[in-house]
CSV table of C-alpha atoms in Angstrom, one decimal:
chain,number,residue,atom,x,y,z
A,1,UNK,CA,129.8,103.9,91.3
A,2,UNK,CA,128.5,102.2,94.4
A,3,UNK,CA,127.1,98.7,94.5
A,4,UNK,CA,124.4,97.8,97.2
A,5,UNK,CA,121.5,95.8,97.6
A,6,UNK,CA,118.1,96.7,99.2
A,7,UNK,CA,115.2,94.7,100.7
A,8,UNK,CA,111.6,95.2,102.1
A,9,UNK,CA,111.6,91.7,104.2
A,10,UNK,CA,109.3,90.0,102.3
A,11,UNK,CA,107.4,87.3,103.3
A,12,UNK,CA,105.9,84.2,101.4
A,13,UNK,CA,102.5,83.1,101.9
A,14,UNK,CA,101.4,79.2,102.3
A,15,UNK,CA,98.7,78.1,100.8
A,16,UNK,CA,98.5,74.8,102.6
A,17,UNK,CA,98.8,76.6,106.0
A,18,UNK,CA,97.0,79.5,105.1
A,19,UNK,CA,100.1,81.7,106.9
A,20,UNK,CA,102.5,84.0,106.1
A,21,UNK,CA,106.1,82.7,106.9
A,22,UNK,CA,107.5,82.8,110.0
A,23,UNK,CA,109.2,86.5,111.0
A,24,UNK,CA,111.4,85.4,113.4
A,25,UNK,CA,113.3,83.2,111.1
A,26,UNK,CA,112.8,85.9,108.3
A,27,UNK,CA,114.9,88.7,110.5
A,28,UNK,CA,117.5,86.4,111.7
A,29,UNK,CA,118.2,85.3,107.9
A,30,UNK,CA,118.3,88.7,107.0
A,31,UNK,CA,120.9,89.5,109.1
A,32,UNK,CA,122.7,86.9,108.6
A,33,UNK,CA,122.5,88.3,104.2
A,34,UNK,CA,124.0,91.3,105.6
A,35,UNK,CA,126.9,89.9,106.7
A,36,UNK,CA,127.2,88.0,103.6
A,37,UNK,CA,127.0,92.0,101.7
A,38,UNK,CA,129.7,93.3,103.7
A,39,UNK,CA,132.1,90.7,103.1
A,40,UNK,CA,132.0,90.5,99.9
A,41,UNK,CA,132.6,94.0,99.9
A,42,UNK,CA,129.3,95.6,98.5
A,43,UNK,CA,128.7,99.5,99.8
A,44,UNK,CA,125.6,100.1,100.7
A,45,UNK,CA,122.2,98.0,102.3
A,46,UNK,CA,119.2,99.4,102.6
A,47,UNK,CA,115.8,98.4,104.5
A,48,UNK,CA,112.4,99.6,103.8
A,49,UNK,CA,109.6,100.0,105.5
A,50,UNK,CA,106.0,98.8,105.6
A,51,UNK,CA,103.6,97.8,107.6
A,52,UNK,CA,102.0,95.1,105.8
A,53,UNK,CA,101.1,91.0,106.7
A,54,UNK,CA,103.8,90.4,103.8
A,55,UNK,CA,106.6,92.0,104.9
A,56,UNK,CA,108.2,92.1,108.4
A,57,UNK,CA,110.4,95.4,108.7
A,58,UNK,CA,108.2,98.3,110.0
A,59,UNK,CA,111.2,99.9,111.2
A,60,UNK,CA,113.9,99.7,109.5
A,61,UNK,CA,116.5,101.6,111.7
A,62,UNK,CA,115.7,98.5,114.1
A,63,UNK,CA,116.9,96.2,112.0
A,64,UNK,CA,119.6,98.5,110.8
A,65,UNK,CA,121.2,98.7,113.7
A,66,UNK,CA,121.1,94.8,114.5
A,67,UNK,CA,123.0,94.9,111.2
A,68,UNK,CA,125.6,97.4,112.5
A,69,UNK,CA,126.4,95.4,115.6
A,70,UNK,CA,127.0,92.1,112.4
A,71,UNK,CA,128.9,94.2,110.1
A,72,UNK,CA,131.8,96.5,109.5
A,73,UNK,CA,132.4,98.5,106.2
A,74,UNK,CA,129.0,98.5,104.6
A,75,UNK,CA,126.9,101.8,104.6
A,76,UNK,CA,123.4,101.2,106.3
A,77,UNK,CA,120.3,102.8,105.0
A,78,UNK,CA,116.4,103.2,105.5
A,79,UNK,CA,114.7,102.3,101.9
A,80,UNK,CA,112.3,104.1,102.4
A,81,UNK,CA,111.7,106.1,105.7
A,82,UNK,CA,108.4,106.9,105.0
A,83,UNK,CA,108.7,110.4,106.2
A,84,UNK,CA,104.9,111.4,105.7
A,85,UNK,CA,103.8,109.3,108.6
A,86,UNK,CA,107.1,109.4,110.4
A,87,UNK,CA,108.5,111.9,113.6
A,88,UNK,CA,111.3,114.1,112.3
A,89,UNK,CA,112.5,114.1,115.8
A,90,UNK,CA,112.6,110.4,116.3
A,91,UNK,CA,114.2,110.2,112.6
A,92,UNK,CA,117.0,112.1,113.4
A,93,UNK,CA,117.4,110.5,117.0
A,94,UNK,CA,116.9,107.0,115.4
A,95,UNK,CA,119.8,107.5,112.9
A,96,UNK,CA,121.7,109.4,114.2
A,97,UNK,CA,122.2,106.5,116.8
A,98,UNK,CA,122.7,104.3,114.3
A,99,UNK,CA,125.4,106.6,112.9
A,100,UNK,CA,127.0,106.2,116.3
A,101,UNK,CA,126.9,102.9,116.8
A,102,UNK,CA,127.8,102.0,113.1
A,103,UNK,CA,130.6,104.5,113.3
A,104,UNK,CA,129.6,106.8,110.5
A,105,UNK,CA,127.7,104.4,108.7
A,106,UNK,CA,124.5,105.8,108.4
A,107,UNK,CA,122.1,107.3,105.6
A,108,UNK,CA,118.7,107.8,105.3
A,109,UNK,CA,116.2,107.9,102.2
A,110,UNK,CA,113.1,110.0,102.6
A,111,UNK,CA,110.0,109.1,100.3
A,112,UNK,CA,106.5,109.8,100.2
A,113,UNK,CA,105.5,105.8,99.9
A,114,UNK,CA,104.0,103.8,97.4
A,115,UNK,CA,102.0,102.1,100.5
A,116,UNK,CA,99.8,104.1,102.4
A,117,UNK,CA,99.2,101.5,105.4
A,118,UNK,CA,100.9,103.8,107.6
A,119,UNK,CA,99.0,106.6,107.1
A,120,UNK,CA,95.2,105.3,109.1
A,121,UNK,CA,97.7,103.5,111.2
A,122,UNK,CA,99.6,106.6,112.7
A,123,UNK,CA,96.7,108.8,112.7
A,124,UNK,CA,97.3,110.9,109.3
A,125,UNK,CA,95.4,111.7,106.4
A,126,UNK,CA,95.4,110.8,102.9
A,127,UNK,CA,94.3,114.2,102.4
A,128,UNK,CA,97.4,116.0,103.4
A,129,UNK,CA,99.9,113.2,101.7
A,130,UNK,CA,101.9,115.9,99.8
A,131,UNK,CA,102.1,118.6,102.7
A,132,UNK,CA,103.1,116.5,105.3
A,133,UNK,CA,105.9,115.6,103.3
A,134,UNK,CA,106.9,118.6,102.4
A,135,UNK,CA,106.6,119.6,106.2
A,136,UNK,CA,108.5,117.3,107.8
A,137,UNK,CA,111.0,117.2,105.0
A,138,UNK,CA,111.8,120.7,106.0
A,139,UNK,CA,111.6,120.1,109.6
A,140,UNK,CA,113.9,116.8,109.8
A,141,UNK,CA,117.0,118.9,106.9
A,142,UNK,CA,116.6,121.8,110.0
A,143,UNK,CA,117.5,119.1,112.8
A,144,UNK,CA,120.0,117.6,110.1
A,145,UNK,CA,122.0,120.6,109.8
A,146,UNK,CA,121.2,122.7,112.8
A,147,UNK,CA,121.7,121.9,117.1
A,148,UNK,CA,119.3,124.7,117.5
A,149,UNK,CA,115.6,124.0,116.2
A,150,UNK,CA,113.4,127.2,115.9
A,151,UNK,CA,110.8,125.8,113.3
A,152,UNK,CA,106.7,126.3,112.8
A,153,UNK,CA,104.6,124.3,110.5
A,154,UNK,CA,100.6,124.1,110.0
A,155,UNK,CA,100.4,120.0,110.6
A,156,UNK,CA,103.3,119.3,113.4
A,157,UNK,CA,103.4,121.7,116.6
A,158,UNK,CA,106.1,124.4,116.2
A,159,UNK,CA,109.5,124.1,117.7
A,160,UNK,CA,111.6,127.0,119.8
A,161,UNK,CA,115.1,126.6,120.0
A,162,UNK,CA,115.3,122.6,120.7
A,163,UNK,CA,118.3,120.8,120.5
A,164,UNK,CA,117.4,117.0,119.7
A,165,UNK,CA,120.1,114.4,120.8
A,166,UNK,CA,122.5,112.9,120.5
A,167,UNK,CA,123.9,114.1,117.6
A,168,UNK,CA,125.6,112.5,114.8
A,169,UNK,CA,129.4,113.4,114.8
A,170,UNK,CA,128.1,115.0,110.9
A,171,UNK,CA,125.8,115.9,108.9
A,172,UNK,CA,123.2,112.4,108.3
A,173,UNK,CA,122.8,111.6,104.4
A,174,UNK,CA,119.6,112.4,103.1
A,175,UNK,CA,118.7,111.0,99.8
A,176,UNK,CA,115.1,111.7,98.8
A,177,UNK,CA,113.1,108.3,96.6
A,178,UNK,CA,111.4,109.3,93.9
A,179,UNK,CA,109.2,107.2,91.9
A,180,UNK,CA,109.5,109.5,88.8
A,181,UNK,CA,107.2,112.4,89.5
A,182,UNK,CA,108.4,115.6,88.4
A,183,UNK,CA,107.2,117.3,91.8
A,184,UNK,CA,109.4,114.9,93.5
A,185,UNK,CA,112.6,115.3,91.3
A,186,UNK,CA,112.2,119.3,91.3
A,187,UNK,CA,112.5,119.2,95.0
A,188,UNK,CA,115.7,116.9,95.1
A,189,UNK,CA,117.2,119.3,92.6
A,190,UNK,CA,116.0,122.5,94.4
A,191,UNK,CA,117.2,121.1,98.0
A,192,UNK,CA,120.5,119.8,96.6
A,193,UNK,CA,119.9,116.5,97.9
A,194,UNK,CA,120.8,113.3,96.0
A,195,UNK,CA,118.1,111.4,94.7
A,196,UNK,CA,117.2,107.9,94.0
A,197,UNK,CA,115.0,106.7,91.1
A,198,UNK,CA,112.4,103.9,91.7
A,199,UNK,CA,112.8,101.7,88.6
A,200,UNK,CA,110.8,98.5,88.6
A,201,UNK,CA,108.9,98.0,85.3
A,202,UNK,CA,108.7,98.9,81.7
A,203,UNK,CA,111.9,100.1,80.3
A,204,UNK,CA,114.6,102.7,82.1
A,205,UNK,CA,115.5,104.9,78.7
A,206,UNK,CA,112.3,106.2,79.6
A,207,UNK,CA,113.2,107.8,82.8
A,208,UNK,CA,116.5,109.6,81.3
A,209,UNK,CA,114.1,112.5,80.2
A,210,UNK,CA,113.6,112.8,84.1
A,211,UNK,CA,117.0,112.0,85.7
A,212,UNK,CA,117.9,115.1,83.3
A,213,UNK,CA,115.5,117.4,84.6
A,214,UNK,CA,116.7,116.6,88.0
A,215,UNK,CA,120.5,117.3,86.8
A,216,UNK,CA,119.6,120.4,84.9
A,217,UNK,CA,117.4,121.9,88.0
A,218,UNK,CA,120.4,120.7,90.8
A,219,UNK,CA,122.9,123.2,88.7
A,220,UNK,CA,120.4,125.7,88.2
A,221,UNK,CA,119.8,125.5,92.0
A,222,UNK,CA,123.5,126.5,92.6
A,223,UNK,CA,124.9,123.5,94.0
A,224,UNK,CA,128.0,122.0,93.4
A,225,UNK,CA,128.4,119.4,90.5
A,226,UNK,CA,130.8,117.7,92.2
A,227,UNK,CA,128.6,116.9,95.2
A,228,UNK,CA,126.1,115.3,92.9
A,229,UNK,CA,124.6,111.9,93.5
A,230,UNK,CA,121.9,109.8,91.1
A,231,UNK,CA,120.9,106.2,91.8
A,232,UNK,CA,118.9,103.6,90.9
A,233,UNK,CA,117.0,100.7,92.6
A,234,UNK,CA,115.9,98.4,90.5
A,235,UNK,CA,114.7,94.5,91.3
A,236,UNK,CA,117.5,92.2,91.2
A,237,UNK,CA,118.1,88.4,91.1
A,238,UNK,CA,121.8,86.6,90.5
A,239,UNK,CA,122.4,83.1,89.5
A,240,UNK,CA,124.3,81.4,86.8
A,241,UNK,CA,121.8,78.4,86.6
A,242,UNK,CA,119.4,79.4,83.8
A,243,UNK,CA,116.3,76.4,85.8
A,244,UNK,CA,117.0,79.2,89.3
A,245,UNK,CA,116.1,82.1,87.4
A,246,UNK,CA,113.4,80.5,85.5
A,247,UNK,CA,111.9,78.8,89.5
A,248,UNK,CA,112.2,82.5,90.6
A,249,UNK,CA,109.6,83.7,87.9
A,250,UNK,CA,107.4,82.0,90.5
A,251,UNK,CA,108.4,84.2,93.7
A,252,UNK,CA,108.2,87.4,92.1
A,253,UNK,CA,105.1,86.6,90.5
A,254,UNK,CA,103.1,85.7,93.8
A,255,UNK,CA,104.4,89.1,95.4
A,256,UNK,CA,103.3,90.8,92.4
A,257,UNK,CA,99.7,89.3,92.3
A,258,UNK,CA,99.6,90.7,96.0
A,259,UNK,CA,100.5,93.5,95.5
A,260,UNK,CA,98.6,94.3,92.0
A,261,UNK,CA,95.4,92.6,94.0
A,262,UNK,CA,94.4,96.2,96.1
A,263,UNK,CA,95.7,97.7,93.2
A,264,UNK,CA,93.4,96.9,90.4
A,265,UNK,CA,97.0,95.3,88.4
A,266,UNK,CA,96.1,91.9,86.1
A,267,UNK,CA,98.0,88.9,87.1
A,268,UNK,CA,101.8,88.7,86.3
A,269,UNK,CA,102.4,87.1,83.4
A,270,UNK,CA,105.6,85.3,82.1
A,271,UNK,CA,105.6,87.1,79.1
A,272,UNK,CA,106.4,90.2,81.9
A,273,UNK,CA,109.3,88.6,83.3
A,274,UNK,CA,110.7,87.9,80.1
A,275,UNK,CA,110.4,91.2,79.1
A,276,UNK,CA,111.5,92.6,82.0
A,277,UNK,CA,114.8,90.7,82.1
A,278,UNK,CA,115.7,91.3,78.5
A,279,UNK,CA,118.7,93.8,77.7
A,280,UNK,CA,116.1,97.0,77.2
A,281,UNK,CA,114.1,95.9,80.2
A,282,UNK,CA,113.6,96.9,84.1
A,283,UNK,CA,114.6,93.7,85.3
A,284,UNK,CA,117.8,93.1,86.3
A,285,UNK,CA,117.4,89.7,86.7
A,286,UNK,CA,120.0,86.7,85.5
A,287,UNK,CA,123.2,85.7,85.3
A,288,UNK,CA,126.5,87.7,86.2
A,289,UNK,CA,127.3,89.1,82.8
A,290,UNK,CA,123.6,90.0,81.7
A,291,UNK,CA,123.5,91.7,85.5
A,292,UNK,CA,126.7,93.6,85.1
A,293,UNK,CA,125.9,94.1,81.8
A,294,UNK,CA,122.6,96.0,82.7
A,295,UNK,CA,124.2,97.8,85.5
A,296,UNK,CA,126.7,99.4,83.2
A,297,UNK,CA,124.0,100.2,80.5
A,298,UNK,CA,122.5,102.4,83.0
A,299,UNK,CA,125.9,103.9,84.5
A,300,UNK,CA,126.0,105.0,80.5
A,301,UNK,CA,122.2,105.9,80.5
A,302,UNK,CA,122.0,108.4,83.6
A,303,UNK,CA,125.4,108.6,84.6
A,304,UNK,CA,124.2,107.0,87.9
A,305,UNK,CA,126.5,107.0,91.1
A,306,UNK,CA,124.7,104.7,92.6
A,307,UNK,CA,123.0,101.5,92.4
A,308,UNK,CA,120.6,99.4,94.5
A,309,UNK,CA,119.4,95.8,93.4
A,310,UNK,CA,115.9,95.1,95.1
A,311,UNK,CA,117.2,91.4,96.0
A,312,UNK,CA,114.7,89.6,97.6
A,313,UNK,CA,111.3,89.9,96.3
A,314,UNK,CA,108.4,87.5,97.2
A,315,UNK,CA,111.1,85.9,99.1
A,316,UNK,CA,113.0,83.7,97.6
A,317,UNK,CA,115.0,80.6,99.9
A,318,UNK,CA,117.5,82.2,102.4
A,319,UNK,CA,120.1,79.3,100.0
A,320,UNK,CA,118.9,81.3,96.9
A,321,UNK,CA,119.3,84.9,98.5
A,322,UNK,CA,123.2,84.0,99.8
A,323,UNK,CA,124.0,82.5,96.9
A,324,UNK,CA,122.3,85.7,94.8
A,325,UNK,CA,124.5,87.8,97.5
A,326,UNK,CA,127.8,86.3,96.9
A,327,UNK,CA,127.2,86.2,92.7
A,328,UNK,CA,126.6,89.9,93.0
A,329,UNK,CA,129.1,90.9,95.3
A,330,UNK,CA,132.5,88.5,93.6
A,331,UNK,CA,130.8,88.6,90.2
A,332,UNK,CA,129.0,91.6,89.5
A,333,UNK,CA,130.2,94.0,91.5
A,334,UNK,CA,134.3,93.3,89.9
A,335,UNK,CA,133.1,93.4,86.2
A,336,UNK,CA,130.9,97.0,86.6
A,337,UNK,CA,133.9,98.3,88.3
């Protein structure tokens, strides 16, 4: 099973200063986590994107391949590409420099997005949110596996045998990010393409009806079990001082709040956390053992091949993050294995 860690570039707010923290600083520390990942041997980074005052990655193959130039072994991945609003074209042309430059490095994971900022800001509607998925899902798979593109769709004008360059010496990774929707797993399964399962609240048994369904409907498809891949990505927090963990109750919750604020949500509670963080919950939050623990109940649970711990939200110190890092990477990452 592979071990990675994922981040959207969050960004705390300051009350005093009424500003959001400095990006500059924020990018340049992020990198400088990456490095941290591939040393200590973890297998996989991702970066989403958003387009949001609170976090400070609305491209994510930008800061992918800053990463590349800092790092060796570690696989580099978009989490998410928020393919509705996105160019198939400059997808694939994005990544599959990255692939180049990273030396085979490179994956990308499709989803629909739980934010909808880009949508208004690139010129698309909310209306068409599922068909322009769909769409360009179709289109970008085509460019994936084909050098000649003869494609027609009703949203994005039609292609006739285009080549789009350069191309990656093989086939990009597409995983496609589900947040539990049935619609959404179906089509992983149908498509043969590996999917990865949004878990951030309540508790994960109740998604093993789900990752089931997308099993059952891969093998119905036709494709090969052996090819196969399930993961998770789950928010994630590593120390072995019980007063860190307890201080970070207060990072997550502010991000929370902000988010749940355009949301209708009611304030974060402690009682959440704590819930969240026990053995049962979606939390993976506290020290090594409870972490690896976790980790290992869900490799049991789903039969996962995959996992990604959401490391860094409402931004927690750049001291707390590398320390979090290394934990998980020496200390996790041995006992799951």
């Amino acid at each position: 099973m592979e071990l990675g860690i994922g981040m959207f570039g969050d960004v705390s707010f300051d009350n005093a200063t009424a500003k959001y923290r400095d990006a500059e600083t924020k990018l340049q520390e992020i990198l400088e986590q990456v490095q941290v990942m591939d040393q200590v041997g973890l297998d996989v980074f991702a970066m989403g994107e958003h387009h949001r005052a609170d976090y400070v990655v609305p491209s994510p193959e930008i800061l992918l391949a800053a990463a590349a130039s800092v790092t060796k072994n570690i696989k580099l991945a978009s989490g998410v590409t928020v393919l509705s609003s996105a160019e198939p074209v400059k997808v694939y042309e994005d990544f599959s420099m990255l692939d180049l430059i990273s030396k085979g490095r490179a994956e990308v994971i499709v989803g629909r997005g739980s934010f909808i900022e880009s949508f208004p800001l690139y010129g698309y509607s909310l209306g068409d949110y599922e068909e322009l998925f769909e769409e360009k899902l179709d289109l970008l798979l085509k460019i994936n596996n084909e050098e000649n593109v003869t494609w027609k769709g009703r949203l994005r004008p039609s292609m006739s045998n285009q080549t789009v360059f350069p191309r990656a010496k093989r086939p990009l990774p597409i995983w496609i990010a589900v947040g539990g929707t049935p619609t959404s797993i179906l089509r992983a399964a149908t498509l043969g393409l590996p999917l990865i399962v949004a878990i951030i609240g309540g508790m994960p048994k109740h998604f093993k009806d789900l990752i089931a369904f997308y099993k059952q409907e891969y093998l119905a498809a036709g494709h090969d079990s052996e090819k196969m891949q399930v993961a998770i990505h789950s928010h994630t927090f590593v120390s072995e001082d019980p007063k860190v963990i307890d201080q970070y109750f207060h990072h997550y919750k502010a991000q929370m709040d902000r988010i749940g604020a355009s949301r209708g949500w009611s304030p974060y509670t402690q009682m959440q956390y704590e819930g969240g963080k026990s053995r049962e919950g979606a939390l993976f939050i506290g020290n090594t053992d409870e972490v690896a623990e976790k980790i290992q109940d869900m490799k049991e649970l789903f039969g996962i091949t995959r996992f990604i711990g959401h490391m860094d939200v409402g931004d927690p110190t750049h001291e707390m993050m590398l320390k979090s890092i290394e934990l998980f990477g020496d200390k996790v990452a041995p006992l799951v294995r």
